[in-house]
Amino acid sequence: MDHSGHGMTMDLPPFTLGRGLEWSADPFFLVACLVGLGLYGWGVVRLVRRGDKWPAGRTVAFVIGVLTIALMMCTRLNDYGMVMFSVHMVQHMVISMVSPILILLGAPITLALRALPTAGRGRKGPRELLLMFLHSRYMRIITHPAFTIPLFIASLYGLYFTPLFDTLMGSKPGHIAMMVHFFAVGLVFFWPIMGVDPGPHRPGYLMRMLELFAGMPFHAFFGIALMMASEPMVGTFENPPASLGIEALSDQNAAGGIAWAFSEIPSVLVLVALLFQWYASDQRQARRTDRAADRDGDKELEAYNAYLASLNAQGR
């Protein structure tokens, strides 16, 4: 299979972490990462200059999220991922589960809505178009669990266990499209569950937890299927280059183990983020209740005290 455009993948030496982390940038993802960081930085600077605050934790989460994409796609991990199922699975899991979670915690849409100027009455600028997109029927469909959960599952079984995977891996544009798809699926799956940004589908916290755990067992089963297989299941990785010194089935077993492990790690991260958001939401609600009580002179408490006084008078 031709892996042109990904370096000398057919003559790669045996994989080591040091070799995998060597610089080997994919131009598409390098430019995308730089543009993403640049736009986010512009938004933060714009807010700071006008005296607004932006949580540092969100910036850190977004930057790390983008850097995880660069780590997977702009190093020789990308070259090894073309011929080693295990390395490819690391790429897939990070780009579809770790990177989206971190980027969503960075709240890029909220930042854009606060940083972009309004276009004025009767006009539509970037901010207005973004709002229209967020409230569109299309967004309501692609962020609904009836769509996101089947898509999340189909991106595993419908891709790896059909000829589609080999077709996409056969060309550089196909490989890029597949990685972009993995990232997009992760975004639309995790956004309604734990994203900070506003969205058309935002259920209660308990329902979000149910949505999270509805998809993860299928992820674990996928990894187990790869580990238990008695023969290579994906044509692309059936005959790894001899220079790698690996056996296809053992590499597939390792890929299955990676997929299984990643069904647990992001679940814990998202669950922690959800519990924190739930607690913060309760605290905000309590503060709003206190402010309302201060504004009306604590009339509810006064009414209750008057009720107790009336009962006491009747008892006399």
PDB file of C-alpha atoms in Angstrom:
ATOM      1  CA  MET A   1       0.000   0.000   0.000  1.00  0.00           C
ATOM      2  CA  ASP A   2       1.280   3.455  -0.887  1.00  0.00           C
ATOM      3  CA  HIS A   3       1.812   5.691   2.088  1.00  0.00           C
ATOM      4  CA  SER A   4       3.452   8.504   0.158  1.00  0.00           C
ATOM      5  CA  GLY A   5       3.410  11.863   1.851  1.00  0.00           C
ATOM      6  CA  HIS A   6       3.947  10.378   5.312  1.00  0.00           C
ATOM      7  CA  GLY A   7       7.694  10.037   5.207  1.00  0.00           C
ATOM      8  CA  MET A   8       9.646   6.831   4.507  1.00  0.00           C
ATOM      9  CA  THR A   9       7.065   4.705   6.256  1.00  0.00           C
ATOM     10  CA  MET A  10       8.104   1.515   4.488  1.00  0.00           C
ATOM     11  CA  ASP A  11      11.663   1.810   5.868  1.00  0.00           C
ATOM     12  CA  LEU A  12      10.910   2.863   9.428  1.00  0.00           C
ATOM     13  CA  PRO A  13      13.185   1.411  12.111  1.00  0.00           C
ATOM     14  CA  PRO A  14      11.649  -0.464  15.066  1.00  0.00           C
ATOM     15  CA  PHE A  15       9.350   1.799  17.057  1.00  0.00           C
ATOM     16  CA  THR A  16      10.596   3.559  20.168  1.00  0.00           C
ATOM     17  CA  LEU A  17       8.993   6.504  21.937  1.00  0.00           C
ATOM     18  CA  GLY A  18      11.967   8.693  21.086  1.00  0.00           C
ATOM     19  CA  ARG A  19      11.653   7.919  17.378  1.00  0.00           C
ATOM     20  CA  GLY A  20       7.902   8.388  17.503  1.00  0.00           C
ATOM     21  CA  LEU A  21       8.226  11.862  18.994  1.00  0.00           C
ATOM     22  CA  GLU A  22      10.601  13.151  16.317  1.00  0.00           C
ATOM     23  CA  TRP A  23       9.288  16.103  14.330  1.00  0.00           C
ATOM     24  CA  SER A  24       7.473  15.124  11.109  1.00  0.00           C
ATOM     25  CA  ALA A  25       4.739  17.678  10.530  1.00  0.00           C
ATOM     26  CA  ASP A  26       1.618  17.052   8.496  1.00  0.00           C
ATOM     27  CA  PRO A  27       1.086  20.482   6.826  1.00  0.00           C
ATOM     28  CA  PHE A  28      -2.707  20.376   7.134  1.00  0.00           C
ATOM     29  CA  PHE A  29      -2.739  19.719  10.871  1.00  0.00           C
ATOM     30  CA  LEU A  30       0.218  22.032  11.532  1.00  0.00           C
ATOM     31  CA  VAL A  31      -1.600  24.952   9.907  1.00  0.00           C
ATOM     32  CA  ALA A  32      -4.901  24.021  11.611  1.00  0.00           C
ATOM     33  CA  CYS A  33      -3.270  23.913  15.056  1.00  0.00           C
ATOM     34  CA  LEU A  34      -1.480  27.229  14.540  1.00  0.00           C
ATOM     35  CA  VAL A  35      -4.672  28.907  13.297  1.00  0.00           C
ATOM     36  CA  GLY A  36      -6.647  27.519  16.241  1.00  0.00           C
ATOM     37  CA  LEU A  37      -4.100  28.760  18.781  1.00  0.00           C
ATOM     38  CA  GLY A  38      -3.843  32.122  17.015  1.00  0.00           C
ATOM     39  CA  LEU A  39      -7.604  32.739  16.972  1.00  0.00           C
ATOM     40  CA  TYR A  40      -7.991  31.692  20.605  1.00  0.00           C
ATOM     41  CA  GLY A  41      -5.106  33.929  21.634  1.00  0.00           C
ATOM     42  CA  TRP A  42      -6.650  36.844  19.721  1.00  0.00           C
ATOM     43  CA  GLY A  43      -9.928  36.353  21.583  1.00  0.00           C
ATOM     44  CA  VAL A  44      -8.259  36.275  25.004  1.00  0.00           C
ATOM     45  CA  VAL A  45      -6.160  39.376  24.254  1.00  0.00           C
ATOM     46  CA  ARG A  46      -9.244  41.240  23.023  1.00  0.00           C
ATOM     47  CA  LEU A  47     -11.115  40.479  26.264  1.00  0.00           C
ATOM     48  CA  VAL A  48      -8.168  41.454  28.476  1.00  0.00           C
ATOM     49  CA  ARG A  49      -7.627  44.736  26.640  1.00  0.00           C
ATOM     50  CA  ARG A  50     -11.175  45.856  27.282  1.00  0.00           C
ATOM     51  CA  GLY A  51     -10.953  44.915  30.956  1.00  0.00           C
ATOM     52  CA  ASP A  52     -12.828  41.594  30.896  1.00  0.00           C
ATOM     53  CA  LYS A  53     -11.593  38.462  32.618  1.00  0.00           C
ATOM     54  CA  TRP A  54     -11.107  35.060  31.039  1.00  0.00           C
ATOM     55  CA  PRO A  55     -10.338  32.027  33.245  1.00  0.00           C
ATOM     56  CA  ALA A  56      -6.727  30.928  32.864  1.00  0.00           C
ATOM     57  CA  GLY A  57      -7.775  27.296  33.273  1.00  0.00           C
ATOM     58  CA  ARG A  58      -9.811  27.468  30.075  1.00  0.00           C
ATOM     59  CA  THR A  59      -6.838  28.806  28.147  1.00  0.00           C
ATOM     60  CA  VAL A  60      -4.571  26.094  29.521  1.00  0.00           C
ATOM     61  CA  ALA A  61      -7.091  23.356  28.644  1.00  0.00           C
ATOM     62  CA  PHE A  62      -7.525  24.636  25.082  1.00  0.00           C
ATOM     63  CA  VAL A  63      -3.789  24.991  24.440  1.00  0.00           C
ATOM     64  CA  ILE A  64      -3.041  21.502  25.763  1.00  0.00           C
ATOM     65  CA  GLY A  65      -5.909  20.115  23.678  1.00  0.00           C
ATOM     66  CA  VAL A  66      -4.497  21.629  20.487  1.00  0.00           C
ATOM     67  CA  LEU A  67      -0.984  20.461  21.388  1.00  0.00           C
ATOM     68  CA  THR A  68      -2.240  16.875  21.766  1.00  0.00           C
ATOM     69  CA  ILE A  69      -3.434  17.047  18.148  1.00  0.00           C
ATOM     70  CA  ALA A  70      -0.051  18.403  17.071  1.00  0.00           C
ATOM     71  CA  LEU A  71       1.671  15.643  19.038  1.00  0.00           C
ATOM     72  CA  MET A  72      -0.291  12.952  17.199  1.00  0.00           C
ATOM     73  CA  MET A  73      -0.174  14.465  13.698  1.00  0.00           C
ATOM     74  CA  CYS A  74       3.050  16.500  13.525  1.00  0.00           C
ATOM     75  CA  THR A  75       5.518  13.912  14.794  1.00  0.00           C
ATOM     76  CA  ARG A  76       6.670  10.554  13.481  1.00  0.00           C
ATOM     77  CA  LEU A  77       3.819   8.984  15.437  1.00  0.00           C
ATOM     78  CA  ASN A  78       1.856   9.863  12.318  1.00  0.00           C
ATOM     79  CA  ASP A  79       4.360   7.988  10.128  1.00  0.00           C
ATOM     80  CA  TYR A  80       4.365   4.928  12.391  1.00  0.00           C
ATOM     81  CA  GLY A  81       0.576   5.114  12.604  1.00  0.00           C
ATOM     82  CA  MET A  82       0.362   4.389   8.884  1.00  0.00           C
ATOM     83  CA  VAL A  83       1.931   0.946   9.305  1.00  0.00           C
ATOM     84  CA  MET A  84       1.412   0.022  12.985  1.00  0.00           C
ATOM     85  CA  PHE A  85      -2.132  -0.623  14.232  1.00  0.00           C
ATOM     86  CA  SER A  86      -1.140   0.074  17.848  1.00  0.00           C
ATOM     87  CA  VAL A  87       0.301   3.516  17.086  1.00  0.00           C
ATOM     88  CA  HIS A  88      -2.644   4.346  14.850  1.00  0.00           C
ATOM     89  CA  MET A  89      -5.000   3.432  17.695  1.00  0.00           C
ATOM     90  CA  VAL A  90      -3.172   5.815  20.036  1.00  0.00           C
ATOM     91  CA  GLN A  91      -3.692   8.559  17.439  1.00  0.00           C
ATOM     92  CA  HIS A  92      -7.371   7.693  17.085  1.00  0.00           C
ATOM     93  CA  MET A  93      -8.063   7.558  20.812  1.00  0.00           C
ATOM     94  CA  VAL A  94      -6.250  10.807  21.631  1.00  0.00           C
ATOM     95  CA  ILE A  95      -7.749  12.776  18.738  1.00  0.00           C
ATOM     96  CA  SER A  96     -11.289  11.478  19.280  1.00  0.00           C
ATOM     97  CA  MET A  97     -11.427  11.465  23.095  1.00  0.00           C
ATOM     98  CA  VAL A  98      -8.645  13.438  24.785  1.00  0.00           C
ATOM     99  CA  SER A  99      -8.255  16.404  22.422  1.00  0.00           C
ATOM    100  CA  PRO A 100     -12.007  17.164  22.141  1.00  0.00           C
ATOM    101  CA  ILE A 101     -12.503  17.024  25.928  1.00  0.00           C
ATOM    102  CA  LEU A 102      -9.662  19.489  26.565  1.00  0.00           C
ATOM    103  CA  ILE A 103     -10.697  21.823  23.747  1.00  0.00           C
ATOM    104  CA  LEU A 104     -14.315  21.825  24.934  1.00  0.00           C
ATOM    105  CA  LEU A 105     -13.156  22.698  28.466  1.00  0.00           C
ATOM    106  CA  GLY A 106     -11.459  25.695  26.848  1.00  0.00           C
ATOM    107  CA  ALA A 107     -14.909  27.053  25.837  1.00  0.00           C
ATOM    108  CA  PRO A 108     -13.834  28.395  22.406  1.00  0.00           C
ATOM    109  CA  ILE A 109     -17.398  29.242  21.317  1.00  0.00           C
ATOM    110  CA  THR A 110     -18.068  31.240  24.479  1.00  0.00           C
ATOM    111  CA  LEU A 111     -14.793  33.086  23.894  1.00  0.00           C
ATOM    112  CA  ALA A 112     -15.751  33.823  20.285  1.00  0.00           C
ATOM    113  CA  LEU A 113     -19.179  35.145  21.284  1.00  0.00           C
ATOM    114  CA  ARG A 114     -17.594  37.472  23.843  1.00  0.00           C
ATOM    115  CA  ALA A 115     -14.698  38.608  21.660  1.00  0.00           C
ATOM    116  CA  LEU A 116     -16.401  39.097  18.281  1.00  0.00           C
ATOM    117  CA  PRO A 117     -17.965  42.531  17.775  1.00  0.00           C
ATOM    118  CA  THR A 118     -21.662  42.880  17.021  1.00  0.00           C
ATOM    119  CA  ALA A 119     -22.436  43.799  13.433  1.00  0.00           C
ATOM    120  CA  GLY A 120     -25.128  46.353  14.234  1.00  0.00           C
ATOM    121  CA  ARG A 121     -28.845  46.478  13.589  1.00  0.00           C
ATOM    122  CA  GLY A 122     -29.977  44.678  10.460  1.00  0.00           C
ATOM    123  CA  ARG A 123     -26.516  43.336   9.639  1.00  0.00           C
ATOM    124  CA  LYS A 124     -24.948  39.905  10.018  1.00  0.00           C
ATOM    125  CA  GLY A 125     -21.324  39.592  10.977  1.00  0.00           C
ATOM    126  CA  PRO A 126     -19.287  36.596  12.197  1.00  0.00           C
ATOM    127  CA  ARG A 127     -20.870  36.740  15.668  1.00  0.00           C
ATOM    128  CA  GLU A 128     -24.409  36.758  14.294  1.00  0.00           C
ATOM    129  CA  LEU A 129     -23.642  33.916  11.886  1.00  0.00           C
ATOM    130  CA  LEU A 130     -22.168  31.876  14.735  1.00  0.00           C
ATOM    131  CA  LEU A 131     -25.318  32.391  16.803  1.00  0.00           C
ATOM    132  CA  MET A 132     -27.507  31.372  13.854  1.00  0.00           C
ATOM    133  CA  PHE A 133     -25.433  28.220  13.442  1.00  0.00           C
ATOM    134  CA  LEU A 134     -25.677  27.364  17.142  1.00  0.00           C
ATOM    135  CA  HIS A 135     -29.474  27.688  17.059  1.00  0.00           C
ATOM    136  CA  SER A 136     -29.973  25.950  13.721  1.00  0.00           C
ATOM    137  CA  ARG A 137     -31.925  22.728  13.203  1.00  0.00           C
ATOM    138  CA  TYR A 138     -28.704  21.133  11.957  1.00  0.00           C
ATOM    139  CA  MET A 139     -27.023  21.694  15.336  1.00  0.00           C
ATOM    140  CA  ARG A 140     -30.038  20.370  17.226  1.00  0.00           C
ATOM    141  CA  ILE A 141     -29.784  17.148  15.217  1.00  0.00           C
ATOM    142  CA  ILE A 142     -26.035  16.513  15.405  1.00  0.00           C
ATOM    143  CA  THR A 143     -25.841  17.211  19.157  1.00  0.00           C
ATOM    144  CA  HIS A 144     -28.817  14.998  20.084  1.00  0.00           C
ATOM    145  CA  PRO A 145     -27.895  11.680  21.757  1.00  0.00           C
ATOM    146  CA  ALA A 146     -30.018   9.798  19.224  1.00  0.00           C
ATOM    147  CA  PHE A 147     -27.430  10.954  16.682  1.00  0.00           C
ATOM    148  CA  THR A 148     -24.197  11.274  18.658  1.00  0.00           C
ATOM    149  CA  ILE A 149     -24.210   7.853  20.349  1.00  0.00           C
ATOM    150  CA  PRO A 150     -24.821   5.810  17.152  1.00  0.00           C
ATOM    151  CA  LEU A 151     -22.246   7.965  15.330  1.00  0.00           C
ATOM    152  CA  PHE A 152     -19.712   7.341  18.081  1.00  0.00           C
ATOM    153  CA  ILE A 153     -20.276   3.580  17.805  1.00  0.00           C
ATOM    154  CA  ALA A 154     -20.371   3.488  13.996  1.00  0.00           C
ATOM    155  CA  SER A 155     -17.043   5.331  13.820  1.00  0.00           C
ATOM    156  CA  LEU A 156     -15.470   2.227  15.335  1.00  0.00           C
ATOM    157  CA  TYR A 157     -17.323  -0.781  13.969  1.00  0.00           C
ATOM    158  CA  GLY A 158     -18.435   0.736  10.668  1.00  0.00           C
ATOM    159  CA  LEU A 159     -14.962   1.963   9.847  1.00  0.00           C
ATOM    160  CA  TYR A 160     -12.479  -0.664  11.019  1.00  0.00           C
ATOM    161  CA  PHE A 161     -14.546  -3.728  10.144  1.00  0.00           C
ATOM    162  CA  THR A 162     -15.363  -2.631   6.578  1.00  0.00           C
ATOM    163  CA  PRO A 163     -13.199  -1.881   3.503  1.00  0.00           C
ATOM    164  CA  LEU A 164     -13.729   1.852   4.117  1.00  0.00           C
ATOM    165  CA  PHE A 165     -10.765   2.022   6.490  1.00  0.00           C
ATOM    166  CA  ASP A 166      -8.343   0.558   3.932  1.00  0.00           C
ATOM    167  CA  THR A 167      -9.669   2.946   1.284  1.00  0.00           C
ATOM    168  CA  LEU A 168      -9.106   5.997   3.461  1.00  0.00           C
ATOM    169  CA  MET A 169      -5.661   4.834   4.578  1.00  0.00           C
ATOM    170  CA  GLY A 170      -4.667   4.413   0.916  1.00  0.00           C
ATOM    171  CA  SER A 171      -4.228   8.141   0.322  1.00  0.00           C
ATOM    172  CA  LYS A 172      -3.064  11.176   2.243  1.00  0.00           C
ATOM    173  CA  PRO A 173      -6.333  13.129   1.748  1.00  0.00           C
ATOM    174  CA  GLY A 174      -8.269  10.068   2.908  1.00  0.00           C
ATOM    175  CA  HIS A 175      -6.118   9.738   6.016  1.00  0.00           C
ATOM    176  CA  ILE A 176      -6.546  13.436   6.846  1.00  0.00           C
ATOM    177  CA  ALA A 177     -10.318  13.175   6.327  1.00  0.00           C
ATOM    178  CA  MET A 178     -10.459  10.177   8.672  1.00  0.00           C
ATOM    179  CA  MET A 179      -8.558  11.984  11.441  1.00  0.00           C
ATOM    180  CA  VAL A 180     -10.721  15.085  11.059  1.00  0.00           C
ATOM    181  CA  HIS A 181     -13.761  12.799  11.310  1.00  0.00           C
ATOM    182  CA  PHE A 182     -12.449  11.237  14.540  1.00  0.00           C
ATOM    183  CA  PHE A 183     -11.984  14.706  16.042  1.00  0.00           C
ATOM    184  CA  ALA A 184     -15.415  15.924  14.904  1.00  0.00           C
ATOM    185  CA  VAL A 185     -17.138  12.824  16.319  1.00  0.00           C
ATOM    186  CA  GLY A 186     -15.437  13.402  19.655  1.00  0.00           C
ATOM    187  CA  LEU A 187     -16.558  17.034  19.688  1.00  0.00           C
ATOM    188  CA  VAL A 188     -20.234  16.351  18.975  1.00  0.00           C
ATOM    189  CA  PHE A 189     -20.301  13.415  21.428  1.00  0.00           C
ATOM    190  CA  PHE A 190     -18.727  15.200  24.399  1.00  0.00           C
ATOM    191  CA  TRP A 191     -20.060  18.735  23.785  1.00  0.00           C
ATOM    192  CA  PRO A 192     -23.634  18.103  25.044  1.00  0.00           C
ATOM    193  CA  ILE A 193     -22.255  16.058  27.945  1.00  0.00           C
ATOM    194  CA  MET A 194     -19.571  18.250  29.493  1.00  0.00           C
ATOM    195  CA  GLY A 195     -18.886  21.184  27.173  1.00  0.00           C
ATOM    196  CA  VAL A 196     -18.786  24.637  28.756  1.00  0.00           C
ATOM    197  CA  ASP A 197     -20.068  26.321  25.603  1.00  0.00           C
ATOM    198  CA  PRO A 198     -23.790  26.881  25.035  1.00  0.00           C
ATOM    199  CA  GLY A 199     -25.485  24.373  22.782  1.00  0.00           C
ATOM    200  CA  PRO A 200     -28.948  23.443  21.509  1.00  0.00           C
ATOM    201  CA  HIS A 201     -29.026  20.146  23.440  1.00  0.00           C
ATOM    202  CA  ARG A 202     -28.115  20.472  27.108  1.00  0.00           C
ATOM    203  CA  PRO A 203     -29.915  17.958  29.383  1.00  0.00           C
ATOM    204  CA  GLY A 204     -29.640  17.735  33.152  1.00  0.00           C
ATOM    205  CA  TYR A 205     -26.467  16.440  34.778  1.00  0.00           C
ATOM    206  CA  LEU A 206     -27.833  12.975  35.537  1.00  0.00           C
ATOM    207  CA  MET A 207     -28.931  12.502  31.927  1.00  0.00           C
ATOM    208  CA  ARG A 208     -25.506  13.646  30.743  1.00  0.00           C
ATOM    209  CA  MET A 209     -23.890  10.901  32.818  1.00  0.00           C
ATOM    210  CA  LEU A 210     -26.243   8.350  31.280  1.00  0.00           C
ATOM    211  CA  GLU A 211     -25.315   9.568  27.790  1.00  0.00           C
ATOM    212  CA  LEU A 212     -21.630   9.198  28.647  1.00  0.00           C
ATOM    213  CA  PHE A 213     -21.970   5.620  29.860  1.00  0.00           C
ATOM    214  CA  ALA A 214     -24.322   4.647  27.015  1.00  0.00           C
ATOM    215  CA  GLY A 215     -21.512   4.819  24.473  1.00  0.00           C
ATOM    216  CA  MET A 216     -18.496   3.638  26.432  1.00  0.00           C
ATOM    217  CA  PRO A 217     -19.361  -0.103  26.717  1.00  0.00           C
ATOM    218  CA  PHE A 218     -19.376  -0.379  22.919  1.00  0.00           C
ATOM    219  CA  HIS A 219     -15.940   1.193  22.917  1.00  0.00           C
ATOM    220  CA  ALA A 220     -14.687  -1.401  25.376  1.00  0.00           C
ATOM    221  CA  PHE A 221     -16.254  -4.256  23.355  1.00  0.00           C
ATOM    222  CA  PHE A 222     -14.456  -2.999  20.247  1.00  0.00           C
ATOM    223  CA  GLY A 223     -11.120  -3.216  22.025  1.00  0.00           C
ATOM    224  CA  ILE A 224     -11.914  -6.683  23.364  1.00  0.00           C
ATOM    225  CA  ALA A 225     -12.866  -7.873  19.850  1.00  0.00           C
ATOM    226  CA  LEU A 226      -9.460  -6.809  18.565  1.00  0.00           C
ATOM    227  CA  MET A 227      -7.640  -8.464  21.468  1.00  0.00           C
ATOM    228  CA  MET A 228      -9.493 -11.773  21.089  1.00  0.00           C
ATOM    229  CA  ALA A 229      -9.196 -12.040  17.300  1.00  0.00           C
ATOM    230  CA  SER A 230      -7.175 -14.998  16.059  1.00  0.00           C
ATOM    231  CA  GLU A 231      -6.160 -13.309  12.797  1.00  0.00           C
ATOM    232  CA  PRO A 232      -5.566  -9.730  11.551  1.00  0.00           C
ATOM    233  CA  MET A 233      -8.887  -7.940  11.027  1.00  0.00           C
ATOM    234  CA  VAL A 234      -7.741  -4.833   9.145  1.00  0.00           C
ATOM    235  CA  GLY A 235      -6.095  -5.180   5.740  1.00  0.00           C
ATOM    236  CA  THR A 236      -3.901  -2.083   6.089  1.00  0.00           C
ATOM    237  CA  PHE A 237      -1.951  -3.627   8.960  1.00  0.00           C
ATOM    238  CA  GLU A 238      -1.849  -7.278   7.784  1.00  0.00           C
ATOM    239  CA  ASN A 239       1.734  -7.067   6.498  1.00  0.00           C
ATOM    240  CA  PRO A 240       3.796  -4.592   8.534  1.00  0.00           C
ATOM    241  CA  PRO A 241       7.200  -3.658   7.064  1.00  0.00           C
ATOM    242  CA  ALA A 242       9.928  -6.132   8.007  1.00  0.00           C
ATOM    243  CA  SER A 243      12.092  -3.240   9.257  1.00  0.00           C
ATOM    244  CA  LEU A 244       9.701  -2.756  12.190  1.00  0.00           C
ATOM    245  CA  GLY A 245      10.314  -6.225  13.550  1.00  0.00           C
ATOM    246  CA  ILE A 246       6.699  -6.726  14.674  1.00  0.00           C
ATOM    247  CA  GLU A 247       4.032  -9.378  14.101  1.00  0.00           C
ATOM    248  CA  ALA A 248       0.641  -8.209  12.815  1.00  0.00           C
ATOM    249  CA  LEU A 249      -1.521 -10.133  15.279  1.00  0.00           C
ATOM    250  CA  SER A 250       0.409  -9.091  18.385  1.00  0.00           C
ATOM    251  CA  ASP A 251       0.326  -5.476  17.203  1.00  0.00           C
ATOM    252  CA  GLN A 252      -3.441  -5.776  16.701  1.00  0.00           C
ATOM    253  CA  ASN A 253      -3.804  -7.188  20.218  1.00  0.00           C
ATOM    254  CA  ALA A 254      -1.900  -4.166  21.528  1.00  0.00           C
ATOM    255  CA  ALA A 255      -4.223  -1.868  19.541  1.00  0.00           C
ATOM    256  CA  GLY A 256      -7.227  -3.574  21.147  1.00  0.00           C
ATOM    257  CA  GLY A 257      -5.769  -3.083  24.599  1.00  0.00           C
ATOM    258  CA  ILE A 258      -5.237   0.613  23.888  1.00  0.00           C
ATOM    259  CA  ALA A 259      -8.844   0.994  22.664  1.00  0.00           C
ATOM    260  CA  TRP A 260     -10.153  -0.812  25.753  1.00  0.00           C
ATOM    261  CA  ALA A 261      -8.072   1.305  28.152  1.00  0.00           C
ATOM    262  CA  PHE A 262      -9.194   4.536  26.522  1.00  0.00           C
ATOM    263  CA  SER A 263     -12.822   3.636  27.136  1.00  0.00           C
ATOM    264  CA  GLU A 264     -12.085   4.061  30.846  1.00  0.00           C
ATOM    265  CA  ILE A 265      -9.678   7.001  31.115  1.00  0.00           C
ATOM    266  CA  PRO A 266     -11.758   9.677  29.340  1.00  0.00           C
ATOM    267  CA  SER A 267     -14.871   8.457  31.164  1.00  0.00           C
ATOM    268  CA  VAL A 268     -13.237   9.282  34.492  1.00  0.00           C
ATOM    269  CA  LEU A 269     -12.034  12.687  33.224  1.00  0.00           C
ATOM    270  CA  VAL A 270     -15.478  13.604  31.913  1.00  0.00           C
ATOM    271  CA  LEU A 271     -17.196  12.343  35.079  1.00  0.00           C
ATOM    272  CA  VAL A 272     -14.920  14.504  37.247  1.00  0.00           C
ATOM    273  CA  ALA A 273     -15.592  17.524  35.002  1.00  0.00           C
ATOM    274  CA  LEU A 274     -19.345  16.862  35.174  1.00  0.00           C
ATOM    275  CA  LEU A 275     -19.369  16.591  38.962  1.00  0.00           C
ATOM    276  CA  PHE A 276     -17.374  19.819  39.236  1.00  0.00           C
ATOM    277  CA  GLN A 277     -19.769  21.601  36.844  1.00  0.00           C
ATOM    278  CA  TRP A 278     -22.751  20.258  38.785  1.00  0.00           C
ATOM    279  CA  TYR A 279     -21.321  21.547  42.063  1.00  0.00           C
ATOM    280  CA  ALA A 280     -20.491  24.946  40.525  1.00  0.00           C
ATOM    281  CA  SER A 281     -24.020  25.181  39.098  1.00  0.00           C
ATOM    282  CA  ASP A 282     -25.539  24.488  42.522  1.00  0.00           C
ATOM    283  CA  GLN A 283     -23.305  27.142  44.067  1.00  0.00           C
ATOM    284  CA  ARG A 284     -24.366  29.713  41.473  1.00  0.00           C
ATOM    285  CA  GLN A 285     -28.017  28.855  42.097  1.00  0.00           C
ATOM    286  CA  ALA A 286     -27.520  29.276  45.843  1.00  0.00           C
ATOM    287  CA  ARG A 287     -25.908  32.685  45.310  1.00  0.00           C
ATOM    288  CA  ARG A 288     -28.792  33.777  43.071  1.00  0.00           C
ATOM    289  CA  THR A 289     -31.271  32.669  45.737  1.00  0.00           C
ATOM    290  CA  ASP A 290     -29.377  34.632  48.397  1.00  0.00           C
ATOM    291  CA  ARG A 291     -29.298  37.754  46.225  1.00  0.00           C
ATOM    292  CA  ALA A 292     -33.032  37.447  45.580  1.00  0.00           C
ATOM    293  CA  ALA A 293     -33.644  37.112  49.307  1.00  0.00           C
ATOM    294  CA  ASP A 294     -31.573  40.236  49.959  1.00  0.00           C
ATOM    295  CA  ARG A 295     -33.526  42.199  47.354  1.00  0.00           C
ATOM    296  CA  ASP A 296     -36.994  41.328  48.722  1.00  0.00           C
ATOM    297  CA  GLY A 297     -35.998  41.721  52.356  1.00  0.00           C
ATOM    298  CA  ASP A 298     -36.218  37.975  53.018  1.00  0.00           C
ATOM    299  CA  LYS A 299     -39.993  38.082  52.715  1.00  0.00           C
ATOM    300  CA  GLU A 300     -40.234  34.299  52.568  1.00  0.00           C
ATOM    301  CA  LEU A 301     -38.499  33.969  55.937  1.00  0.00           C
ATOM    302  CA  GLU A 302     -40.633  36.757  57.401  1.00  0.00           C
ATOM    303  CA  ALA A 303     -43.801  35.037  56.204  1.00  0.00           C
ATOM    304  CA  TYR A 304     -42.672  31.773  57.785  1.00  0.00           C
ATOM    305  CA  ASN A 305     -41.903  33.506  61.095  1.00  0.00           C
ATOM    306  CA  ALA A 306     -45.331  35.169  61.019  1.00  0.00           C
ATOM    307  CA  TYR A 307     -46.903  31.752  60.435  1.00  0.00           C
ATOM    308  CA  LEU A 308     -45.111  30.324  63.460  1.00  0.00           C
ATOM    309  CA  ALA A 309     -46.205  33.322  65.534  1.00  0.00           C
ATOM    310  CA  SER A 310     -49.828  32.799  64.519  1.00  0.00           C
ATOM    311  CA  LEU A 311     -49.649  29.148  65.570  1.00  0.00           C
ATOM    312  CA  ASN A 312     -48.190  30.164  68.890  1.00  0.00           C
ATOM    313  CA  ALA A 313     -50.990  32.718  69.418  1.00  0.00           C
ATOM    314  CA  GLN A 314     -53.629  30.110  68.629  1.00  0.00           C
ATOM    315  CA  GLY A 315     -52.066  27.774  71.205  1.00  0.00           C
ATOM    316  CA  ARG A 316     -52.650  30.318  73.907  1.00  0.00           C
TER     317      ARG A 316
END
